[in-house]
Coordinates of C-alpha atoms in Angstrom, one line a residue:
M1 CA 204.0 233.1 1.4
I2 CA 200.5 233.7 0.1
Y3 CA 200.1 230.2 -1.5
P4 CA 201.2 228.1 1.5
L5 CA 199.0 230.2 3.8
T6 CA 196.0 229.8 1.5
I7 CA 196.4 226.0 1.3
Y8 CA 196.8 225.9 5.1
G9 CA 193.6 227.9 5.5
I10 CA 191.7 225.7 3.1
A11 CA 193.0 222.6 5.0
Q12 CA 191.6 224.0 8.2
L13 CA 188.1 223.5 6.7
A14 CA 188.7 219.8 5.9
P15 CA 187.9 217.0 8.3
N16 CA 190.6 216.7 10.9
Q17 CA 192.0 220.1 9.7
G18 CA 193.9 218.4 6.8
K19 CA 196.0 216.2 9.0
G20 CA 194.7 213.0 7.5
E21 CA 192.6 210.1 8.9
T22 CA 194.6 208.3 11.5
I23 CA 194.5 204.6 12.3
L24 CA 194.6 203.9 16.0
V25 CA 195.6 200.6 17.7
N26 CA 195.4 200.6 21.5
G27 CA 195.2 204.4 21.5
K28 CA 198.4 204.8 19.5
V29 CA 198.6 206.2 15.9
V30 CA 200.0 203.5 13.7
G31 CA 199.3 204.9 10.2
Y32 CA 196.9 206.8 8.0
Q33 CA 193.9 205.8 6.0
K34 CA 193.8 206.4 2.2
L35 CA 197.5 206.9 1.9
G36 CA 199.7 204.7 -0.2
Q37 CA 197.0 202.2 -1.0
K38 CA 197.1 199.6 -3.8
F39 CA 194.2 200.0 -6.2
D40 CA 193.3 196.6 -7.5
N41 CA 189.6 197.0 -8.2
L42 CA 188.1 198.4 -11.4
N43 CA 186.0 200.8 -9.3
Y44 CA 189.1 202.9 -8.4
F45 CA 191.3 205.1 -10.4
W46 CA 194.7 203.5 -11.2
G47 CA 197.4 204.3 -8.7
C48 CA 201.0 204.8 -9.6
P49 CA 203.3 201.9 -10.1
S50 CA 205.2 201.2 -6.9
A51 CA 208.6 199.6 -6.4
V52 CA 207.6 198.4 -3.0
D53 CA 204.0 197.3 -3.9
C54 CA 202.5 200.2 -2.0
N55 CA 204.0 198.9 1.3
A56 CA 204.1 201.9 3.6
A57 CA 206.7 200.2 5.8
G58 CA 209.4 200.8 3.2
S59 CA 210.2 203.3 0.6
A60 CA 212.3 202.6 -2.5
G61 CA 212.7 203.7 -6.0
S62 CA 213.1 201.1 -8.8
N63 CA 215.5 203.3 -10.8
K64 CA 214.1 201.7 -13.9
G65 CA 213.7 203.9 -16.9
P66 CA 211.2 203.8 -19.8
N67 CA 213.4 201.5 -21.8
N68 CA 213.5 198.8 -19.1
E69 CA 211.6 195.7 -20.3
E70 CA 210.7 194.6 -16.7
Y71 CA 209.4 198.0 -15.8
L72 CA 207.4 198.2 -19.1
A73 CA 205.8 194.8 -18.3
L74 CA 204.8 196.0 -14.8
V75 CA 203.2 199.2 -16.2
Q76 CA 201.4 197.2 -18.9
K77 CA 200.1 194.8 -16.3
E78 CA 198.8 197.8 -14.2
L79 CA 197.1 199.3 -17.3
T80 CA 195.4 196.0 -18.4
P81 CA 191.8 195.7 -17.1
F82 CA 191.3 192.8 -14.7

């Protein structure tokens, strides 16, 4: 109980009380900023490989293990500087 309450208390000090930065279209929340973004610029830290190319509209797992050649090629491409 102590840990979740501590994190909740700290979040209350953050902008928007830790609820994230919403994207509004015609007054309706349609998503969140800085969530599930694809990092394709050298100025940013590398994001995790995504089976859905960081598309927030869908969620999927690739189920590809560390011995899968296609997955290894994807990861190597992500690690290679532009």
